[in-house]
Coordinates of C-alpha atoms and ligand atoms in Angstrom, one line a residue:
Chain A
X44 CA 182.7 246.5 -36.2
X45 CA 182.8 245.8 -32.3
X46 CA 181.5 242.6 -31.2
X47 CA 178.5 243.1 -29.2
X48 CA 178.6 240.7 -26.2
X49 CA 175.2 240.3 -25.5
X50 CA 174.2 239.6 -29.0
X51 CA 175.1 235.8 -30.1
X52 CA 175.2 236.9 -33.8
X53 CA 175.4 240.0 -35.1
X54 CA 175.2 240.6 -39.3
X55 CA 176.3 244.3 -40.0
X56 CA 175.6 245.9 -43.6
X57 CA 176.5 242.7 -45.3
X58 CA 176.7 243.0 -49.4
X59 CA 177.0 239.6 -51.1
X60 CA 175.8 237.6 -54.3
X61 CA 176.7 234.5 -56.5
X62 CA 179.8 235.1 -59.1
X63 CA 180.3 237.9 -60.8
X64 CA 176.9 238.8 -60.8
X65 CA 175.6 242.2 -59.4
X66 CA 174.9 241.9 -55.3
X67 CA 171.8 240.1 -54.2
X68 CA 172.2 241.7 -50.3
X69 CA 172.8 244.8 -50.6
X70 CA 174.0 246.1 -47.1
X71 CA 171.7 243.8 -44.7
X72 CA 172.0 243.7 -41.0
X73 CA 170.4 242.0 -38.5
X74 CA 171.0 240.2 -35.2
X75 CA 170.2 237.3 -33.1
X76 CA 170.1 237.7 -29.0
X77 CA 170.6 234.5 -26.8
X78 CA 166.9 232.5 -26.6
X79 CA 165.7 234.3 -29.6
X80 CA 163.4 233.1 -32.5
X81 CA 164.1 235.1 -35.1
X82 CA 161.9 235.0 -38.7
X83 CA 163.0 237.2 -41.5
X84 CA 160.2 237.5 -44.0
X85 CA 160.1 239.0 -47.3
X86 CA 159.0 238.4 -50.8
X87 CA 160.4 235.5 -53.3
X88 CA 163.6 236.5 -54.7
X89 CA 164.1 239.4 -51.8
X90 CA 167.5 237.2 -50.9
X91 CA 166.6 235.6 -47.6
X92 CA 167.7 232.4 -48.1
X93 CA 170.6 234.2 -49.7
X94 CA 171.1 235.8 -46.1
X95 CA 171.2 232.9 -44.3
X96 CA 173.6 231.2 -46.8
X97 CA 175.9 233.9 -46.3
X98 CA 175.6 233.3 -42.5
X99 CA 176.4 229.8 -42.9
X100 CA 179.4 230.6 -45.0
X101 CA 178.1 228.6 -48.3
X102 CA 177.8 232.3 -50.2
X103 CA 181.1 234.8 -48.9
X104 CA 180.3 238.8 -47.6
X105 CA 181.8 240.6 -50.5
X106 CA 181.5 243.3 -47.4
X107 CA 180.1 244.0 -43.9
X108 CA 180.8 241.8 -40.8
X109 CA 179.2 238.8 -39.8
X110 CA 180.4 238.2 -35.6
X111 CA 179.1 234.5 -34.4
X112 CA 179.7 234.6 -30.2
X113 CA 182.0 237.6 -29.9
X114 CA 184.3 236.1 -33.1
X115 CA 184.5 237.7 -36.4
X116 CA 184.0 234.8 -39.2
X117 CA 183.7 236.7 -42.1
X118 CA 186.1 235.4 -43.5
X119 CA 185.6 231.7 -42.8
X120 CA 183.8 229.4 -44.9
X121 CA 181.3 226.6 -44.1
X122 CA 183.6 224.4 -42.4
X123 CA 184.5 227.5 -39.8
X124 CA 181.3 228.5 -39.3
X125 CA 179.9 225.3 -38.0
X126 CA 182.8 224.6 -36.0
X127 CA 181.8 228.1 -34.5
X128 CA 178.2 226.5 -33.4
X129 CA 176.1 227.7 -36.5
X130 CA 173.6 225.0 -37.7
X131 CA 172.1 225.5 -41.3
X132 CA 168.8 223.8 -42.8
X133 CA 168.8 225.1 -46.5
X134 CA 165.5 225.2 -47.8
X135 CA 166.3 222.2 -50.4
X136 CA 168.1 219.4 -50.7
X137 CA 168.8 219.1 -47.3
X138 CA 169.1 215.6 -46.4
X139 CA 171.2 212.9 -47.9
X140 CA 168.6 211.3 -50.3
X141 CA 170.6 207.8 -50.9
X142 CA 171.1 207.5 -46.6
X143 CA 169.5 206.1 -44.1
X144 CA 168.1 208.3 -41.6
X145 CA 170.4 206.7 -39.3
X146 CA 173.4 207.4 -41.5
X147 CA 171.9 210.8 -42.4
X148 CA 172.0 211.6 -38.4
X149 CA 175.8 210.1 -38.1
X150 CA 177.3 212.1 -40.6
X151 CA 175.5 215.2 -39.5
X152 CA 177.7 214.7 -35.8
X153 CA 180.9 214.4 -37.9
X154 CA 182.5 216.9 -36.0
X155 CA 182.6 215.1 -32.6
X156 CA 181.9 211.2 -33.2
X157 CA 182.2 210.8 -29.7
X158 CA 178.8 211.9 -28.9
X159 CA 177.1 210.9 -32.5
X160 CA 175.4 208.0 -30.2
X161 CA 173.7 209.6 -27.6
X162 CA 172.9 212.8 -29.5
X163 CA 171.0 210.4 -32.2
X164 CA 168.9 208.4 -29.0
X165 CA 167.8 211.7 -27.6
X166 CA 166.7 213.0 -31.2
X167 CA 164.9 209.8 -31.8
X168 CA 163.4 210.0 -28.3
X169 CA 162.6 213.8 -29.7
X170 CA 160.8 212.5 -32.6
X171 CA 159.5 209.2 -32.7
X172 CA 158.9 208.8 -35.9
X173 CA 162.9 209.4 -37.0
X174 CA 163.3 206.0 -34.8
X175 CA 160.5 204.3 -36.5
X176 CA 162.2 205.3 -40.0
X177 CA 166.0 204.8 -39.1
X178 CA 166.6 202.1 -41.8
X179 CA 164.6 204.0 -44.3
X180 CA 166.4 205.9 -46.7
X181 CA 165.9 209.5 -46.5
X182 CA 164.5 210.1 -50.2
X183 CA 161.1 208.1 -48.9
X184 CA 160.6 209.9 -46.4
X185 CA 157.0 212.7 -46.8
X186 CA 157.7 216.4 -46.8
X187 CA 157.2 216.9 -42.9
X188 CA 159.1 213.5 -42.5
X189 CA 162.1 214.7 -44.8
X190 CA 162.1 218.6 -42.7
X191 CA 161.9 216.8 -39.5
X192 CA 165.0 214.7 -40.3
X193 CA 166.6 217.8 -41.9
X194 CA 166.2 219.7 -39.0
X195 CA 167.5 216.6 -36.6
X196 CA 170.6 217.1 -38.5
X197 CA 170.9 220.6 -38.0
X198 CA 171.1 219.6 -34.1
X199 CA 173.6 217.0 -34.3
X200 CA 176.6 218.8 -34.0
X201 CA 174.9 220.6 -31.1
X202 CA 174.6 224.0 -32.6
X203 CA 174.5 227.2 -30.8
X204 CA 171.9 228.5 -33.8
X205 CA 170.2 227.0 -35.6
X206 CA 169.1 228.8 -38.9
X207 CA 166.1 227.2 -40.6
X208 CA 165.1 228.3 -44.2
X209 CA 161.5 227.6 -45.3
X210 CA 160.9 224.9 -43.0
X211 CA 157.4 224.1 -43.9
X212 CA 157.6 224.7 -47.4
X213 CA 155.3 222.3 -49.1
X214 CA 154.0 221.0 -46.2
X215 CA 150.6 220.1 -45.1
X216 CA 148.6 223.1 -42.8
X217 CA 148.8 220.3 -40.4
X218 CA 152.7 218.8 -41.1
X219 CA 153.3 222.7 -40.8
X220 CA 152.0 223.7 -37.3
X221 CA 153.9 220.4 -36.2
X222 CA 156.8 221.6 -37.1
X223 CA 156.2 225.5 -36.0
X224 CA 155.4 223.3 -32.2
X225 CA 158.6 221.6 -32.8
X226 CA 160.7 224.6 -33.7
X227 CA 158.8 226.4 -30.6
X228 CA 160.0 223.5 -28.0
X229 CA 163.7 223.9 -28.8
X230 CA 163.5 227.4 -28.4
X231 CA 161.9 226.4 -25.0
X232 CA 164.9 224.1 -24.3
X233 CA 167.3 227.3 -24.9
X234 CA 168.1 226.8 -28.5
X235 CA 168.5 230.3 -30.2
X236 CA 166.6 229.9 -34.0
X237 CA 167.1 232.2 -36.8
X238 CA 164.7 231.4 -39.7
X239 CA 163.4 232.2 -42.7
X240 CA 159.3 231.3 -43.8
X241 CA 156.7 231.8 -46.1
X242 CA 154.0 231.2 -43.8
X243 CA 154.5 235.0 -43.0
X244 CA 152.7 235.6 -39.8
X245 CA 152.1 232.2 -38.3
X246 CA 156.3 232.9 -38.1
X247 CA 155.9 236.3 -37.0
X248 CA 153.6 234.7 -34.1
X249 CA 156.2 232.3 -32.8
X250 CA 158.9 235.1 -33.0
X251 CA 160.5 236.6 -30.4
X252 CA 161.6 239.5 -33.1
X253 CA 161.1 239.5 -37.2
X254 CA 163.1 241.2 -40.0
X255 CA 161.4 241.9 -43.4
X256 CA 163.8 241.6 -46.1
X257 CA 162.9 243.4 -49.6
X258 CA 165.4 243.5 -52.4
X259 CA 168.3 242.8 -50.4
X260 CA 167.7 245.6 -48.0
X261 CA 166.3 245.5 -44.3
X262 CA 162.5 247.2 -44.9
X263 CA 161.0 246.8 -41.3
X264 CA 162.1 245.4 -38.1
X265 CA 160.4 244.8 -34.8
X266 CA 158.9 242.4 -31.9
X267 CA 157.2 239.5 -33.8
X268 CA 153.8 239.6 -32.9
X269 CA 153.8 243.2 -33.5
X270 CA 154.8 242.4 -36.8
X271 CA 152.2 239.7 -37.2
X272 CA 149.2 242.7 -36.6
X273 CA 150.8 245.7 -38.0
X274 CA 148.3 246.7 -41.2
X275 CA 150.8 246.8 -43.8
X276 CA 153.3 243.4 -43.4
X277 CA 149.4 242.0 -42.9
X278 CA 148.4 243.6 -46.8
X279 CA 151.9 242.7 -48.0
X280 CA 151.4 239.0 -46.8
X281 CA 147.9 238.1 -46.5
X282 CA 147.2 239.0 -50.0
X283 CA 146.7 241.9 -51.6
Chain B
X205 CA 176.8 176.3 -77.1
X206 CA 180.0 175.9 -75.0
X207 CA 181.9 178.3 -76.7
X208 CA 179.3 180.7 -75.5
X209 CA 179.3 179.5 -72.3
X210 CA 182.6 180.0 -72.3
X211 CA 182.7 183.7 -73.6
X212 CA 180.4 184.3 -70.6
X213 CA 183.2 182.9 -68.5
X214 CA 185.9 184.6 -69.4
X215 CA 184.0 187.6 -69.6
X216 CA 183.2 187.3 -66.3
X217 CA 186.8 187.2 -65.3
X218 CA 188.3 190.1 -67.4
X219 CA 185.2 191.9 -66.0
X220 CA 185.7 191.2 -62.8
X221 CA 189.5 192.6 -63.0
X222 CA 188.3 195.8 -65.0
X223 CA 185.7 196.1 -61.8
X224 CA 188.5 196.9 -59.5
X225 CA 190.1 199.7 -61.3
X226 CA 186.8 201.2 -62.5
X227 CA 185.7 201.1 -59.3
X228 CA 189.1 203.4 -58.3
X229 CA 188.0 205.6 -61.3
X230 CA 184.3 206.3 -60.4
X231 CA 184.6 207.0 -56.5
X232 CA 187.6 209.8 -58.1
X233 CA 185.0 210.7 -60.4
X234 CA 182.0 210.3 -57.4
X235 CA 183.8 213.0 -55.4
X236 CA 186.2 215.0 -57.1
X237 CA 183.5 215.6 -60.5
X238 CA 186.4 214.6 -62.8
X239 CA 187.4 212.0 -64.7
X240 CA 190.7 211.0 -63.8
X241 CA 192.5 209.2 -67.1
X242 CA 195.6 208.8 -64.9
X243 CA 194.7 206.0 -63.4
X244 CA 196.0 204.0 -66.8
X245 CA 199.6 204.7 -65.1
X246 CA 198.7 204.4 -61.4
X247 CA 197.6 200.8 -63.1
X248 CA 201.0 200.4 -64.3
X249 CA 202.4 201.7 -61.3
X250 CA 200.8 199.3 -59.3
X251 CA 201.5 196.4 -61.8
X252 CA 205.4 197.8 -61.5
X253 CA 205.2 197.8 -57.6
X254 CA 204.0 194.5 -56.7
X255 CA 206.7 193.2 -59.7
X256 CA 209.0 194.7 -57.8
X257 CA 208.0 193.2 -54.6
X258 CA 207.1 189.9 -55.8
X259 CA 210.2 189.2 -58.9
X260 CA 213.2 191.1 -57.4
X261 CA 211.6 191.2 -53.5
X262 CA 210.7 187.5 -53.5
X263 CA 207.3 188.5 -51.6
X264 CA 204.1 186.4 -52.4
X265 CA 201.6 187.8 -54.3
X266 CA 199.1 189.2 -51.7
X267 CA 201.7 191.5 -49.7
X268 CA 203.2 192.6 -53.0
X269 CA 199.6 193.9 -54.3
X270 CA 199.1 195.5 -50.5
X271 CA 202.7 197.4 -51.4
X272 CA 201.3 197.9 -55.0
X273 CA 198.1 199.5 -53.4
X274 CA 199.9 201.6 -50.9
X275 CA 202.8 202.9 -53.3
X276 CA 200.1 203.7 -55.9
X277 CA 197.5 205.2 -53.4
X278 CA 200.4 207.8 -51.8
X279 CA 201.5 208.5 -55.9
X280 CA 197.8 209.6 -56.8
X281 CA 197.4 211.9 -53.8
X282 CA 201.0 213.0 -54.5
X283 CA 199.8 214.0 -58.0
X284 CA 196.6 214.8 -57.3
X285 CA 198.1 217.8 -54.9
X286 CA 201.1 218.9 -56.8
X287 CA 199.2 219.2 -60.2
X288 CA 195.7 218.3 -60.4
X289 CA 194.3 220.4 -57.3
X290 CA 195.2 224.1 -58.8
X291 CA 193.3 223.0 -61.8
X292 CA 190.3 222.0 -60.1
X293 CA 188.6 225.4 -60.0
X294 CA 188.6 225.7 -63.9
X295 CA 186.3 222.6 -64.4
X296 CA 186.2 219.1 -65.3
X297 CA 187.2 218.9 -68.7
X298 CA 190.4 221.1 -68.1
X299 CA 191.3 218.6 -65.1
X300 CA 191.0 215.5 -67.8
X301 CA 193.2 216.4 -70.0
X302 CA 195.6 217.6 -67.3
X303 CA 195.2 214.0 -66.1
X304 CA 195.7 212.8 -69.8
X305 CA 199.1 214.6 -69.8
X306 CA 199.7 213.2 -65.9
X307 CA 199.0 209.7 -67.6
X308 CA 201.7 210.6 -70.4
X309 CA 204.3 211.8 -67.7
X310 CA 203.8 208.5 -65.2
X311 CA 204.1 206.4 -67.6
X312 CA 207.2 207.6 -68.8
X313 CA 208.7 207.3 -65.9
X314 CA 208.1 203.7 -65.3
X315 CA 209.4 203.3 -68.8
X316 CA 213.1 205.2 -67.7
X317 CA 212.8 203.3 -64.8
X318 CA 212.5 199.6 -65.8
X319 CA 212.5 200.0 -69.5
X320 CA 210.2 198.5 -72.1
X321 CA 210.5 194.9 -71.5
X322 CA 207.2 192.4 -70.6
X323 CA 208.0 191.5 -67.3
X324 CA 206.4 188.4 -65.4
X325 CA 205.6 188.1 -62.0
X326 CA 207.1 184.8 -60.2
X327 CA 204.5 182.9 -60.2
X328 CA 203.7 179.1 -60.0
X329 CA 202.6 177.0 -63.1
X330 CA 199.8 175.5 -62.9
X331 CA 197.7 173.4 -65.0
X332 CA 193.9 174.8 -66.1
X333 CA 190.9 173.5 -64.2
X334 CA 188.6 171.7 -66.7
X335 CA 184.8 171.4 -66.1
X336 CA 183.8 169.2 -69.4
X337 CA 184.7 171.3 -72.3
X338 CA 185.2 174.7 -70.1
X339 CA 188.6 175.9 -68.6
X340 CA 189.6 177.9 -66.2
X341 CA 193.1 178.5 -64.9
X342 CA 194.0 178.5 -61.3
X343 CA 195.8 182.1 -61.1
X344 CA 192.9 183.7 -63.3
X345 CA 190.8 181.9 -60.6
X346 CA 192.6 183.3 -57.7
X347 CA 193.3 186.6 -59.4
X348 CA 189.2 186.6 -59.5
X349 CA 188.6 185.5 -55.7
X350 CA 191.1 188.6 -54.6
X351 CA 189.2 191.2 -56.6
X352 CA 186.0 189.9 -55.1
X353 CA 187.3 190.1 -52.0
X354 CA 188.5 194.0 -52.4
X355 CA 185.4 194.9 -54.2
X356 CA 183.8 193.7 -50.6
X357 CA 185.7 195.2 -48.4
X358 CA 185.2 198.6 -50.5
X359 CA 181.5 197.8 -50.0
X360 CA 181.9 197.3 -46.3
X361 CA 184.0 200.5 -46.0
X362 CA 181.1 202.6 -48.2
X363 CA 178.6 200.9 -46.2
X364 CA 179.9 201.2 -42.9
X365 CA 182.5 203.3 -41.9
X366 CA 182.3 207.1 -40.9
X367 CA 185.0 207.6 -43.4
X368 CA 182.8 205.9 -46.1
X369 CA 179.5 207.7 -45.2
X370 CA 181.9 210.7 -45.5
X371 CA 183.1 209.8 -49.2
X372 CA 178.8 209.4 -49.6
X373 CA 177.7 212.3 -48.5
X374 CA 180.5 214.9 -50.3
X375 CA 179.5 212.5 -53.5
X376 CA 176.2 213.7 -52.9
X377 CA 176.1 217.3 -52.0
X378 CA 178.8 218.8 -50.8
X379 CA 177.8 222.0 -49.6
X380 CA 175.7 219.9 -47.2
X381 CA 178.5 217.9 -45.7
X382 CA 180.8 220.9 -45.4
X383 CA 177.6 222.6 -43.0
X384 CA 177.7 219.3 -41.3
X385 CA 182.0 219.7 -40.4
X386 CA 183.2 217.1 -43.3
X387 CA 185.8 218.8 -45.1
X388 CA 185.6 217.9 -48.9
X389 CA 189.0 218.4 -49.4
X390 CA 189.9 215.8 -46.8
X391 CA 187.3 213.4 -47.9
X392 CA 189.0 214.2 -51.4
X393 CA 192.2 213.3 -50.7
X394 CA 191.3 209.6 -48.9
X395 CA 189.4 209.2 -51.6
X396 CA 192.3 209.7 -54.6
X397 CA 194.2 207.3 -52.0
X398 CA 191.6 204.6 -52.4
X399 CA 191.2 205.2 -55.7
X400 CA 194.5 205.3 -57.0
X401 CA 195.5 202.6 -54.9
X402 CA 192.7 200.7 -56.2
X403 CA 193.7 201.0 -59.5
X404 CA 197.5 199.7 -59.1
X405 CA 195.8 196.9 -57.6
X406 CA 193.6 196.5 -61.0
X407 CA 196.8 196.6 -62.4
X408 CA 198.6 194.0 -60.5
X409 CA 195.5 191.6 -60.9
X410 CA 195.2 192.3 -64.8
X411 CA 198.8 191.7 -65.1
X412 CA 199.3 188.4 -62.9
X413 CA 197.4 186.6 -66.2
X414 CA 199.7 187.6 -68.4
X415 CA 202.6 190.1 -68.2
X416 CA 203.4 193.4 -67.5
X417 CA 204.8 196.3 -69.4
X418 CA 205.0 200.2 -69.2
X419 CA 201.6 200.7 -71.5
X420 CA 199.9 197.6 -69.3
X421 CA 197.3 200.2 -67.5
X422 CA 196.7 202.2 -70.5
X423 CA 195.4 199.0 -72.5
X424 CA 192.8 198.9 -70.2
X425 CA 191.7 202.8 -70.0
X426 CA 189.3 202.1 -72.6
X427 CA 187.5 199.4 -71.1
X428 CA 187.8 201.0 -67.7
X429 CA 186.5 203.9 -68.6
X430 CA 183.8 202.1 -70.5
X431 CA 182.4 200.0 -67.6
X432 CA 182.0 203.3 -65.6
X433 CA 180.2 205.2 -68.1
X434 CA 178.2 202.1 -68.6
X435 CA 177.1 201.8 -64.9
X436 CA 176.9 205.3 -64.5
X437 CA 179.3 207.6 -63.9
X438 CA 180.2 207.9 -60.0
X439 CA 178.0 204.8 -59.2
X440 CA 180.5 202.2 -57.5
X441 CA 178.0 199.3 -57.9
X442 CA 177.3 201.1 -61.7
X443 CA 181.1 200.3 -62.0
X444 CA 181.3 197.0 -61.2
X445 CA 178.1 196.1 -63.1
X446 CA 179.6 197.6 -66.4
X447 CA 182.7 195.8 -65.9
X448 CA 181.1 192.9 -66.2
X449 CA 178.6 193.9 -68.6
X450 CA 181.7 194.8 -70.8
X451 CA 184.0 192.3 -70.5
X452 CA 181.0 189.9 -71.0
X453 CA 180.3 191.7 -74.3
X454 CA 183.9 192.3 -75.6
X455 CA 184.0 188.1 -75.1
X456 CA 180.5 187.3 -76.9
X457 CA 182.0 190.3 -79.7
X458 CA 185.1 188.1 -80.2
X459 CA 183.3 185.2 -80.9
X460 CA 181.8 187.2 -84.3
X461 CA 184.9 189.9 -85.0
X462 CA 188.3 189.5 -84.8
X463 CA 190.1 190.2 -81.9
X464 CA 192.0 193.6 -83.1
X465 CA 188.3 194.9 -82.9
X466 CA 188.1 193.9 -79.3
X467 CA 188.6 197.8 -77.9
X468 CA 185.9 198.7 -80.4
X469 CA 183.4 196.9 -78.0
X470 CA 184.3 199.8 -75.4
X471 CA 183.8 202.4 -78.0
X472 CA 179.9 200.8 -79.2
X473 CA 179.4 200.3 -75.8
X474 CA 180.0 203.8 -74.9
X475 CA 178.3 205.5 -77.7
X476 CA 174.9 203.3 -77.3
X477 CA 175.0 203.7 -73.8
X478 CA 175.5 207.8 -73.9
X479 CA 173.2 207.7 -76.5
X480 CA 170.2 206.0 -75.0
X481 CA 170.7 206.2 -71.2
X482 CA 173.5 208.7 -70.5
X483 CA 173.2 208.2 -66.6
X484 CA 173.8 204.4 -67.0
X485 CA 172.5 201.6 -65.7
X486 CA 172.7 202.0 -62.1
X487 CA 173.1 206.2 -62.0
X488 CA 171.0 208.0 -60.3
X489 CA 172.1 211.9 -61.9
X490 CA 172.9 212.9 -64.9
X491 CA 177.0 212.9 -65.0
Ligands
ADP53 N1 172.9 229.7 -56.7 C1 172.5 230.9 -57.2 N2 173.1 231.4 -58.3 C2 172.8 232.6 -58.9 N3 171.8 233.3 -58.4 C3 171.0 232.9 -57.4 C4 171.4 231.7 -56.8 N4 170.5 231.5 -55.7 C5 169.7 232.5 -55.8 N5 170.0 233.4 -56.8 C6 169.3 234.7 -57.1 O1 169.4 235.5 -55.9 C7 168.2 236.2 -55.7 C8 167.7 236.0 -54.3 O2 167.4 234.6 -54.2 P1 167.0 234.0 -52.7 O3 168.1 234.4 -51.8 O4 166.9 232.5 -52.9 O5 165.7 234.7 -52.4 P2 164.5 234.3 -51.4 O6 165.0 233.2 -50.6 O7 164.3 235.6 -50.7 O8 163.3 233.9 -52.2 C9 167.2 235.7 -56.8 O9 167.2 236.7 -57.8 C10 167.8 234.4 -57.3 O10 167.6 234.3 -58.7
MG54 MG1 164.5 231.2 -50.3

């Protein structure tokens, strides 16, 4: 596959699964342009957050391309991957429950200790409430508290995408659009965002472009609020 | 009344020398998911080593257990990544028994090497301490006072060091650190350092009361093992607290059996504590 410059990642008829089990992707593609949001959306089980693992490099491409910044890493694993600017929220367990959120920020900037410091003053001048909570550990944190911290991590080691899976699951209606308006203002700042959510077409809304994943395969693709107000994605996820 | 009293006391003490190892054995077991039984010769090793420094070196005891820690740290990760690494992928209970059969092979060695004799380190007499009825003797007291100090500095290393967090966090989940750059394999290998090396120092410390000989760390597996299970596997705090949870018991049990049944302690303690709370007293999962 040729490296398409203009795209910052590009996913290309990727087939992957867990073990020696049968493949859960089965030939998916997609891509990510610089200042993109990005939602795939899809039914339970349809393997988004399968998708994204694969991008991160916690689940290996059995085939298919994944090309972060003009640099094939299909073949890298987790480690790689972030080092080549990809920041991963998994949907659970995705703080460190027995940390403080201070320590939970520090080891997130592992990479480059050097600017741990001042990347953790401007998140906690970002969110308020991660400074309030710095000595608390991250397991007594609420839902929104635990996803805002989660995603503070994802920004420590100053990623050049950030993928988010389900980041208002659980949450609140209210805890949610915070964090929609929170994913919204680093995209402002520049930050490309790939991510995958339940909460169907208030993503779609926010997104600059939306996939719609079923059974492993790309079904429909397109702008995002075009998405949001096309009749059938509106049947398929408003209930029906 | 005082011979209670004085159970608890020397319990106290042998626990506090099991802590150290134990603690060596659950921070292996923390972030490697294994438990490492080859930390009965790394014992011995380090019981060997800071002989060797001490007897036939003439060093004082504290550089000879900082050689003893250093030697037996740099044998464990020597160990650990010619023949316990490959064996990893297959699970934990095949890396055991490997580690069993590691155990069998070390020890051997130090037995070719300085043969079967006790050996004692060169060490001052001294006379016990007596409060009333109670003793205590002066290089059990010191032997106490130098494990405290390493099970603080472990603490403070945990606690505060990017390294330590490190060791935390790929305990915890490691998929998570690796997304956030730590490489588990590189925390795994400091931590096999620490570990090992912590157990040669266990050794040292455990054999400074008495004497030393090629089966001294495998004496102690048992209760080793047993204070980890018995503060929860992988809990470093867990590991101290069943040390001296243990060696408080196997002193109280002595009072009522005969001392041949003293290992039996370890085994009770074991099975009740697997029995009735198999993630221990201070574990937080389910080993
Ligand atoms: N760790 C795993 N091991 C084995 N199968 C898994 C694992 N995680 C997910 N699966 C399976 O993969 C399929 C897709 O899961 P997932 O990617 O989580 O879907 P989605 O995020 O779209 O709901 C499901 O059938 C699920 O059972
Ligand atoms: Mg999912």
């Amino acid at each position: 596959m040729s490296a398409d410059p203009a795209q910052l990642l590009t996913v290309d008829g990727v087939t992957a699964g867990y073990g020696a089990s049968e493949e859960i992707l089965k030939g998916t593609s997609l891509r990510v342009a610089p200042g993109e949001i990005v939602s795939i959306i899809g039914p339970n089980g349809a393997g988004k957050s399968t998708l994204l693992k694969t991008i991160a490099g916690l689940v290996q491409a059995r085939k298919g391309s994944i090309v972060i910044g003009g640099t094939d890493v299909t073949t890298e694993g987790a480690l790689g991957r972030a080092r080549h600017g990809i920041g991963f929220v998994p949907q659970e367990r995705n703080v460190f429950g027995a940390m403080s959120v201070a320590d939970n920020l520090e080891i997130s900037g592992f990479q480059d200790p050097t600017q741990v410091k001042r990347r953790a003053e401007e998140l906690y001048e970002r969110y308020p409430m991660l400074a309030q909570k710095r000595g608390a550990l991250a397991r007594t944190l609420s839902g929104g508290q635990r996803q805002i911290l989660a995603m503070a991590m994802g920004l420590m080691n100053a990623p050049s995408l950030l993928l988010l899976d389900e980041p208002t699951a659980g949450l609140s209606p209210r805890a949610a659009e915070e964090l929609f308006e929170a994913i919204v203002a680093l995209n402002r700042g520049g930050l490309p965002i790939l991510m995958v959510e339940q909460h169907a077409l208030e993503a779609l809304e926010i997104s600059t472009r939306g996939y719609v994943l079923v059974a492993g395969r790309n079904s429909r693709e397109g702008p995002g609020p075009a998405l949001a107000t096309d009749p059938e994605i509106r049947r398929l996820f408003l209930g029906g | 009344m005082t011979l209670i009293l004085q159970a608890v006391i020397n319990g106290l003490m042998t626990g506090t020398l099991i802590a150290v190892p134990a603690i060596g054995f659950s921070a292996i077991f923390a972030v490697l998911r294994y438990p490492n039984f080859a930390i009965a010769s790394y014992a011995t090793i380090g019981a060997f080593a800071a002989w060797w420094a001490n007897a036939i070196l003439g060093l004082p005891v504290i550089p000879a257990i900082a050689i003893a820690f250093l030697i037996t740290g740099c044998i464990g990760v020597g160990a650990e990544e010619t023949a316990l690494k490959r064996l990893r992928g297959n699970g934990a209970l095949i890396v055991a028994i490997a580690s069993i059969a590691l155990n069998l092979v070390l020890e051997n060695i130090v037995r070719f090497i300085f043969g079967n004799d006790m050996k004692g380190y060169d060490l001052p007499l001294l006379r016990d301490i007596r409060f009333g009825d109670l003793r205590i003797g002066p290089q059990q007291l010191q032997s106490l006072a130098l494990a405290v100090v390493i099970m603080a500095v472990m603490f403070l290393f945990l606690r505060y060091t990017r390294f330590g967090k490190a060791m935390r966090a790929v305990a915890d989940n490691p998929d998570l650190a690796r997304l956030k750059g730590i490489d588990p394999a590189r925390i795994a290998i400091v931590t096999v350092f620490l570990g090992a090396g912590l157990a040669g120092v266990g050794g040292v410390l455990i054999g400074l009361d008495t004497s030393i000989d090629p089966l001294t760390g495998y004496r102690v597996l048992l209760s080793v093992f047993a204070a980890a299970v018995l503060g929860g596997l992988g809990s470093i705090p867990g590991a101290v607290v069943g040390a001296l949870a243990l060696g408080i018991a196997e002193e109280l049990a002595l009072i009522v059996v005969p001392a041949t049944y003293r290992t039996a302690v370890g085994f009770v303690a074991i099975l009740i504590m697997l029995t009735f709370r198999p993630r221990g007293i201070l574990g937080e999962r389910a080993a």
